[in-house]
Amino acid sequence: MNIVVYCGASNGNNPVYQQAAKRLGEWIVEQSHTLIYGGGKVGLMSNIADTVIKREGEVIGVMPRFLMDRELAHTNITKMYSVNTMAERKQKMLDLGDVCIALPGGPGTLEEITEMISWSRIGQNPNPCILFNENGFYDPLRDLYDSMVKNDFLTQTDRDKTLFSNSLKEINQFITTYIPAEVRRY
């Protein structure tokens, strides 16, 4: 499978996030999967890509030209797709991927995984969405999603299509048993 990973261009201030990126990268290679990511050579992006590369796994990056021009592109990956915009990047990553996983990150990471979750509800993303909840990083977001259910802005069935976990065993089980969300009707 092709595992799309969204993550920070920073390492964060706690080494557990770098360790989580390494652990996820090792799992990707152990499962004979391919990493699809933003193509960067900084932060958690570099951390996961370097882990997969060191273990002789396949790494595919997708990066807008304006970021490549800033010399942020990783140069040792298997393949790099160059696109014009962030929107094209997200679409290309989705087109290449089979699973969407968000490691901890900033607003860009949050926006990318949130869009994929939203697209699932309208039939534009058939892939499972997972928030790698290392150190409880995504607990506030999980609580918000639960509040959406409580307040009838999200069905429990749709809520159950998003996993918050840092257990690779649980993540693997979620992926293997995932059934895409039923397209929302109004």
PDB file of C-alpha atoms in Angstrom:
ATOM      1  CA  MET A   1       0.000   0.000   0.000  1.00  0.00           C
ATOM      2  CA  ASN A   2       0.946   3.624  -0.416  1.00  0.00           C
ATOM      3  CA  ILE A   3       0.788   5.376   2.947  1.00  0.00           C
ATOM      4  CA  VAL A   4       0.252   9.138   2.732  1.00  0.00           C
ATOM      5  CA  VAL A   5       1.791  10.812   5.768  1.00  0.00           C
ATOM      6  CA  TYR A   6       1.117  14.434   6.644  1.00  0.00           C
ATOM      7  CA  CYS A   7       3.490  15.872   9.228  1.00  0.00           C
ATOM      8  CA  GLY A   8       5.316  18.927  10.424  1.00  0.00           C
ATOM      9  CA  ALA A   9       8.168  20.710   8.707  1.00  0.00           C
ATOM     10  CA  SER A  10       9.378  21.178  12.300  1.00  0.00           C
ATOM     11  CA  ASN A  11      10.421  18.556  14.830  1.00  0.00           C
ATOM     12  CA  GLY A  12       8.364  20.006  17.668  1.00  0.00           C
ATOM     13  CA  ASN A  13       9.771  20.539  21.134  1.00  0.00           C
ATOM     14  CA  ASN A  14       9.464  16.970  22.402  1.00  0.00           C
ATOM     15  CA  PRO A  15      11.662  14.124  21.086  1.00  0.00           C
ATOM     16  CA  VAL A  16       8.694  11.726  21.277  1.00  0.00           C
ATOM     17  CA  TYR A  17       7.391  13.223  18.026  1.00  0.00           C
ATOM     18  CA  GLN A  18      10.620  12.421  16.186  1.00  0.00           C
ATOM     19  CA  GLN A  19      10.539   8.928  17.683  1.00  0.00           C
ATOM     20  CA  ALA A  20       6.931   8.531  16.482  1.00  0.00           C
ATOM     21  CA  ALA A  21       7.955   9.517  12.939  1.00  0.00           C
ATOM     22  CA  LYS A  22      10.773   6.980  13.062  1.00  0.00           C
ATOM     23  CA  ARG A  23       8.461   4.266  14.427  1.00  0.00           C
ATOM     24  CA  LEU A  24       5.879   4.929  11.694  1.00  0.00           C
ATOM     25  CA  GLY A  25       8.612   4.913   9.028  1.00  0.00           C
ATOM     26  CA  GLU A  26       9.930   1.581  10.301  1.00  0.00           C
ATOM     27  CA  TRP A  27       6.411   0.132  10.251  1.00  0.00           C
ATOM     28  CA  ILE A  28       5.897   1.316   6.651  1.00  0.00           C
ATOM     29  CA  VAL A  29       9.019  -0.580   5.554  1.00  0.00           C
ATOM     30  CA  GLU A  30       8.247  -3.669   7.681  1.00  0.00           C
ATOM     31  CA  GLN A  31       4.826  -3.886   6.026  1.00  0.00           C
ATOM     32  CA  SER A  32       6.384  -3.427   2.537  1.00  0.00           C
ATOM     33  CA  HIS A  33       4.418  -0.210   2.061  1.00  0.00           C
ATOM     34  CA  THR A  34       5.567   2.953   0.273  1.00  0.00           C
ATOM     35  CA  LEU A  35       5.757   6.370   1.940  1.00  0.00           C
ATOM     36  CA  ILE A  36       3.979   9.199   0.134  1.00  0.00           C
ATOM     37  CA  TYR A  37       4.717  12.558   1.761  1.00  0.00           C
ATOM     38  CA  GLY A  38       5.295  16.244   1.102  1.00  0.00           C
ATOM     39  CA  GLY A  39       8.861  15.769  -0.137  1.00  0.00           C
ATOM     40  CA  GLY A  40      10.611  17.941   2.435  1.00  0.00           C
ATOM     41  CA  LYS A  41      14.030  17.544   4.019  1.00  0.00           C
ATOM     42  CA  VAL A  42      13.174  19.336   7.272  1.00  0.00           C
ATOM     43  CA  GLY A  43      11.353  18.463  10.485  1.00  0.00           C
ATOM     44  CA  LEU A  44       9.283  15.324  10.907  1.00  0.00           C
ATOM     45  CA  MET A  45       9.055  15.104   7.104  1.00  0.00           C
ATOM     46  CA  SER A  46      12.790  14.499   6.910  1.00  0.00           C
ATOM     47  CA  ASN A  47      12.682  12.236   9.943  1.00  0.00           C
ATOM     48  CA  ILE A  48      10.175   9.779   8.449  1.00  0.00           C
ATOM     49  CA  ALA A  49      11.667   9.903   4.935  1.00  0.00           C
ATOM     50  CA  ASP A  50      15.204   9.275   6.226  1.00  0.00           C
ATOM     51  CA  THR A  51      13.958   6.335   8.314  1.00  0.00           C
ATOM     52  CA  VAL A  52      12.311   4.705   5.291  1.00  0.00           C
ATOM     53  CA  ILE A  53      15.359   5.390   3.090  1.00  0.00           C
ATOM     54  CA  LYS A  54      17.784   3.897   5.670  1.00  0.00           C
ATOM     55  CA  ARG A  55      15.697   0.729   5.723  1.00  0.00           C
ATOM     56  CA  GLU A  56      15.722   0.613   1.905  1.00  0.00           C
ATOM     57  CA  GLY A  57      12.041   1.444   1.536  1.00  0.00           C
ATOM     58  CA  GLU A  58      10.402   3.454  -1.203  1.00  0.00           C
ATOM     59  CA  VAL A  59       9.728   7.167  -0.652  1.00  0.00           C
ATOM     60  CA  ILE A  60       7.686   9.352  -2.997  1.00  0.00           C
ATOM     61  CA  GLY A  61       7.491  13.096  -2.448  1.00  0.00           C
ATOM     62  CA  VAL A  62       5.063  15.652  -3.830  1.00  0.00           C
ATOM     63  CA  MET A  63       6.127  19.284  -3.604  1.00  0.00           C
ATOM     64  CA  PRO A  64       5.004  22.576  -5.114  1.00  0.00           C
ATOM     65  CA  ARG A  65       7.670  24.325  -7.182  1.00  0.00           C
ATOM     66  CA  PHE A  66       7.663  27.398  -4.944  1.00  0.00           C
ATOM     67  CA  LEU A  67       8.821  25.222  -2.025  1.00  0.00           C
ATOM     68  CA  MET A  68      11.380  23.457  -4.204  1.00  0.00           C
ATOM     69  CA  ASP A  69      12.740  26.878  -5.109  1.00  0.00           C
ATOM     70  CA  ARG A  70      13.454  27.449  -1.402  1.00  0.00           C
ATOM     71  CA  GLU A  71      15.636  24.312  -1.451  1.00  0.00           C
ATOM     72  CA  LEU A  72      13.379  22.413   0.952  1.00  0.00           C
ATOM     73  CA  ALA A  73      13.146  19.314  -1.247  1.00  0.00           C
ATOM     74  CA  HIS A  74      14.641  16.019  -0.105  1.00  0.00           C
ATOM     75  CA  THR A  75      17.162  14.875  -2.705  1.00  0.00           C
ATOM     76  CA  ASN A  76      17.587  11.196  -1.773  1.00  0.00           C
ATOM     77  CA  ILE A  77      14.047   9.903  -2.224  1.00  0.00           C
ATOM     78  CA  THR A  78      12.824   7.368  -4.789  1.00  0.00           C
ATOM     79  CA  LYS A  79      10.695   9.807  -6.784  1.00  0.00           C
ATOM     80  CA  MET A  80       9.650  13.451  -6.533  1.00  0.00           C
ATOM     81  CA  TYR A  81       6.567  14.909  -8.187  1.00  0.00           C
ATOM     82  CA  SER A  82       6.662  18.640  -8.806  1.00  0.00           C
ATOM     83  CA  VAL A  83       3.317  20.468  -8.838  1.00  0.00           C
ATOM     84  CA  ASN A  84       2.243  24.107  -9.056  1.00  0.00           C
ATOM     85  CA  THR A  85       0.079  24.599  -5.972  1.00  0.00           C
ATOM     86  CA  MET A  86      -0.687  23.218  -2.535  1.00  0.00           C
ATOM     87  CA  ALA A  87      -4.098  22.118  -3.826  1.00  0.00           C
ATOM     88  CA  GLU A  88      -2.417  20.112  -6.598  1.00  0.00           C
ATOM     89  CA  ARG A  89      -0.067  18.609  -4.002  1.00  0.00           C
ATOM     90  CA  LYS A  90      -2.944  17.390  -1.843  1.00  0.00           C
ATOM     91  CA  GLN A  91      -4.772  15.923  -4.834  1.00  0.00           C
ATOM     92  CA  LYS A  92      -1.655  14.178  -6.172  1.00  0.00           C
ATOM     93  CA  MET A  93      -0.894  12.684  -2.758  1.00  0.00           C
ATOM     94  CA  LEU A  94      -4.465  11.435  -2.469  1.00  0.00           C
ATOM     95  CA  ASP A  95      -4.343  10.011  -6.013  1.00  0.00           C
ATOM     96  CA  LEU A  96      -1.177   8.085  -5.123  1.00  0.00           C
ATOM     97  CA  GLY A  97      -2.296   6.956  -1.669  1.00  0.00           C
ATOM     98  CA  ASP A  98      -4.268   4.175  -0.046  1.00  0.00           C
ATOM     99  CA  VAL A  99      -4.210   5.437   3.565  1.00  0.00           C
ATOM    100  CA  CYS A 100      -3.958   8.937   5.085  1.00  0.00           C
ATOM    101  CA  ILE A 101      -2.033   9.327   8.356  1.00  0.00           C
ATOM    102  CA  ALA A 102      -1.220  12.568  10.171  1.00  0.00           C
ATOM    103  CA  LEU A 103       1.718  12.679  12.539  1.00  0.00           C
ATOM    104  CA  PRO A 104       1.871  15.716  14.837  1.00  0.00           C
ATOM    105  CA  GLY A 105       2.351  18.977  13.000  1.00  0.00           C
ATOM    106  CA  GLY A 106       1.121  22.517  12.592  1.00  0.00           C
ATOM    107  CA  PRO A 107      -1.777  24.170  10.777  1.00  0.00           C
ATOM    108  CA  GLY A 108      -0.787  22.695   7.395  1.00  0.00           C
ATOM    109  CA  THR A 109      -0.801  19.143   8.737  1.00  0.00           C
ATOM    110  CA  LEU A 110      -4.132  19.720  10.443  1.00  0.00           C
ATOM    111  CA  GLU A 111      -5.628  21.263   7.295  1.00  0.00           C
ATOM    112  CA  GLU A 112      -4.483  18.369   5.110  1.00  0.00           C
ATOM    113  CA  ILE A 113      -5.854  15.552   7.266  1.00  0.00           C
ATOM    114  CA  THR A 114      -9.046  17.479   8.034  1.00  0.00           C
ATOM    115  CA  GLU A 115      -9.694  17.937   4.334  1.00  0.00           C
ATOM    116  CA  MET A 116      -9.188  14.217   3.726  1.00  0.00           C
ATOM    117  CA  ILE A 117     -11.642  13.392   6.540  1.00  0.00           C
ATOM    118  CA  SER A 118     -14.157  15.847   5.088  1.00  0.00           C
ATOM    119  CA  TRP A 119     -13.688  14.486   1.574  1.00  0.00           C
ATOM    120  CA  SER A 120     -14.434  10.980   2.892  1.00  0.00           C
ATOM    121  CA  ARG A 121     -17.914  12.088   3.904  1.00  0.00           C
ATOM    122  CA  ILE A 122     -18.714  13.345   0.402  1.00  0.00           C
ATOM    123  CA  GLY A 123     -17.257  10.418  -1.516  1.00  0.00           C
ATOM    124  CA  GLN A 124     -14.016  12.065  -2.653  1.00  0.00           C
ATOM    125  CA  ASN A 125     -11.631  10.046  -0.450  1.00  0.00           C
ATOM    126  CA  PRO A 126     -12.100   6.278  -0.100  1.00  0.00           C
ATOM    127  CA  ASN A 127      -9.045   5.931   2.148  1.00  0.00           C
ATOM    128  CA  PRO A 128      -8.914   5.477   5.921  1.00  0.00           C
ATOM    129  CA  CYS A 129      -7.862   8.585   7.875  1.00  0.00           C
ATOM    130  CA  ILE A 130      -5.718   8.212  10.977  1.00  0.00           C
ATOM    131  CA  LEU A 131      -4.344  10.775  13.392  1.00  0.00           C
ATOM    132  CA  PHE A 132      -1.169   9.349  14.926  1.00  0.00           C
ATOM    133  CA  ASN A 133      -1.940  10.484  18.439  1.00  0.00           C
ATOM    134  CA  GLU A 134       1.518  10.423  19.989  1.00  0.00           C
ATOM    135  CA  ASN A 135       1.703  11.842  23.498  1.00  0.00           C
ATOM    136  CA  GLY A 136      -2.003  12.767  23.281  1.00  0.00           C
ATOM    137  CA  PHE A 137      -1.175  15.403  20.668  1.00  0.00           C
ATOM    138  CA  TYR A 138      -4.542  15.056  18.921  1.00  0.00           C
ATOM    139  CA  ASP A 139      -6.686  14.621  22.060  1.00  0.00           C
ATOM    140  CA  PRO A 140      -8.232  18.121  21.738  1.00  0.00           C
ATOM    141  CA  LEU A 141      -9.201  17.406  18.128  1.00  0.00           C
ATOM    142  CA  ARG A 142     -10.618  13.993  19.062  1.00  0.00           C
ATOM    143  CA  ASP A 143     -12.688  15.717  21.742  1.00  0.00           C
ATOM    144  CA  LEU A 144     -13.922  18.257  19.177  1.00  0.00           C
ATOM    145  CA  TYR A 145     -14.999  15.472  16.806  1.00  0.00           C
ATOM    146  CA  ASP A 146     -16.824  13.806  19.701  1.00  0.00           C
ATOM    147  CA  SER A 147     -18.498  17.140  20.457  1.00  0.00           C
ATOM    148  CA  MET A 148     -19.611  17.343  16.817  1.00  0.00           C
ATOM    149  CA  VAL A 149     -21.354  13.991  17.298  1.00  0.00           C
ATOM    150  CA  LYS A 150     -22.895  15.089  20.598  1.00  0.00           C
ATOM    151  CA  ASN A 151     -24.259  18.231  18.945  1.00  0.00           C
ATOM    152  CA  ASP A 152     -25.506  16.468  15.785  1.00  0.00           C
ATOM    153  CA  PHE A 153     -23.024  18.002  13.360  1.00  0.00           C
ATOM    154  CA  LEU A 154     -21.397  14.612  12.689  1.00  0.00           C
ATOM    155  CA  THR A 155     -22.883  11.137  12.828  1.00  0.00           C
ATOM    156  CA  GLN A 156     -21.305   8.518  15.040  1.00  0.00           C
ATOM    157  CA  THR A 157     -20.946   6.309  11.959  1.00  0.00           C
ATOM    158  CA  ASP A 158     -18.879   8.993  10.204  1.00  0.00           C
ATOM    159  CA  ARG A 159     -16.923   9.719  13.396  1.00  0.00           C
ATOM    160  CA  ASP A 160     -15.968   6.050  13.600  1.00  0.00           C
ATOM    161  CA  LYS A 161     -14.298   6.365  10.172  1.00  0.00           C
ATOM    162  CA  THR A 162     -11.449   8.395  11.736  1.00  0.00           C
ATOM    163  CA  LEU A 163      -8.954   6.749  14.084  1.00  0.00           C
ATOM    164  CA  PHE A 164      -6.992   8.558  16.788  1.00  0.00           C
ATOM    165  CA  SER A 165      -4.208   6.201  17.916  1.00  0.00           C
ATOM    166  CA  ASN A 166      -0.467   5.698  18.158  1.00  0.00           C
ATOM    167  CA  SER A 167      -0.745   1.897  18.341  1.00  0.00           C
ATOM    168  CA  LEU A 168       0.607   0.416  15.127  1.00  0.00           C
ATOM    169  CA  LYS A 169      -1.331  -2.767  15.836  1.00  0.00           C
ATOM    170  CA  GLU A 170      -4.585  -0.806  16.147  1.00  0.00           C
ATOM    171  CA  ILE A 171      -3.716   1.275  13.070  1.00  0.00           C
ATOM    172  CA  ASN A 172      -3.036  -1.863  11.026  1.00  0.00           C
ATOM    173  CA  GLN A 173      -6.344  -3.402  12.156  1.00  0.00           C
ATOM    174  CA  PHE A 174      -8.224  -0.193  11.294  1.00  0.00           C
ATOM    175  CA  ILE A 175      -6.694  -0.155   7.801  1.00  0.00           C
ATOM    176  CA  THR A 176      -7.395  -3.809   7.058  1.00  0.00           C
ATOM    177  CA  THR A 177     -11.037  -3.637   8.181  1.00  0.00           C
ATOM    178  CA  TYR A 178     -11.833  -0.158   6.843  1.00  0.00           C
ATOM    179  CA  ILE A 179     -14.961   0.288   4.766  1.00  0.00           C
ATOM    180  CA  PRO A 180     -15.269   3.740   3.107  1.00  0.00           C
ATOM    181  CA  ALA A 181     -17.872   6.089   4.492  1.00  0.00           C
ATOM    182  CA  GLU A 182     -21.270   6.032   2.890  1.00  0.00           C
ATOM    183  CA  VAL A 183     -21.635   9.147   0.757  1.00  0.00           C
ATOM    184  CA  ARG A 184     -23.516  11.760   2.734  1.00  0.00           C
ATOM    185  CA  ARG A 185     -26.956  12.602   1.376  1.00  0.00           C
ATOM    186  CA  TYR A 186     -28.995  15.709   2.157  1.00  0.00           C
TER     187      TYR A 186
END
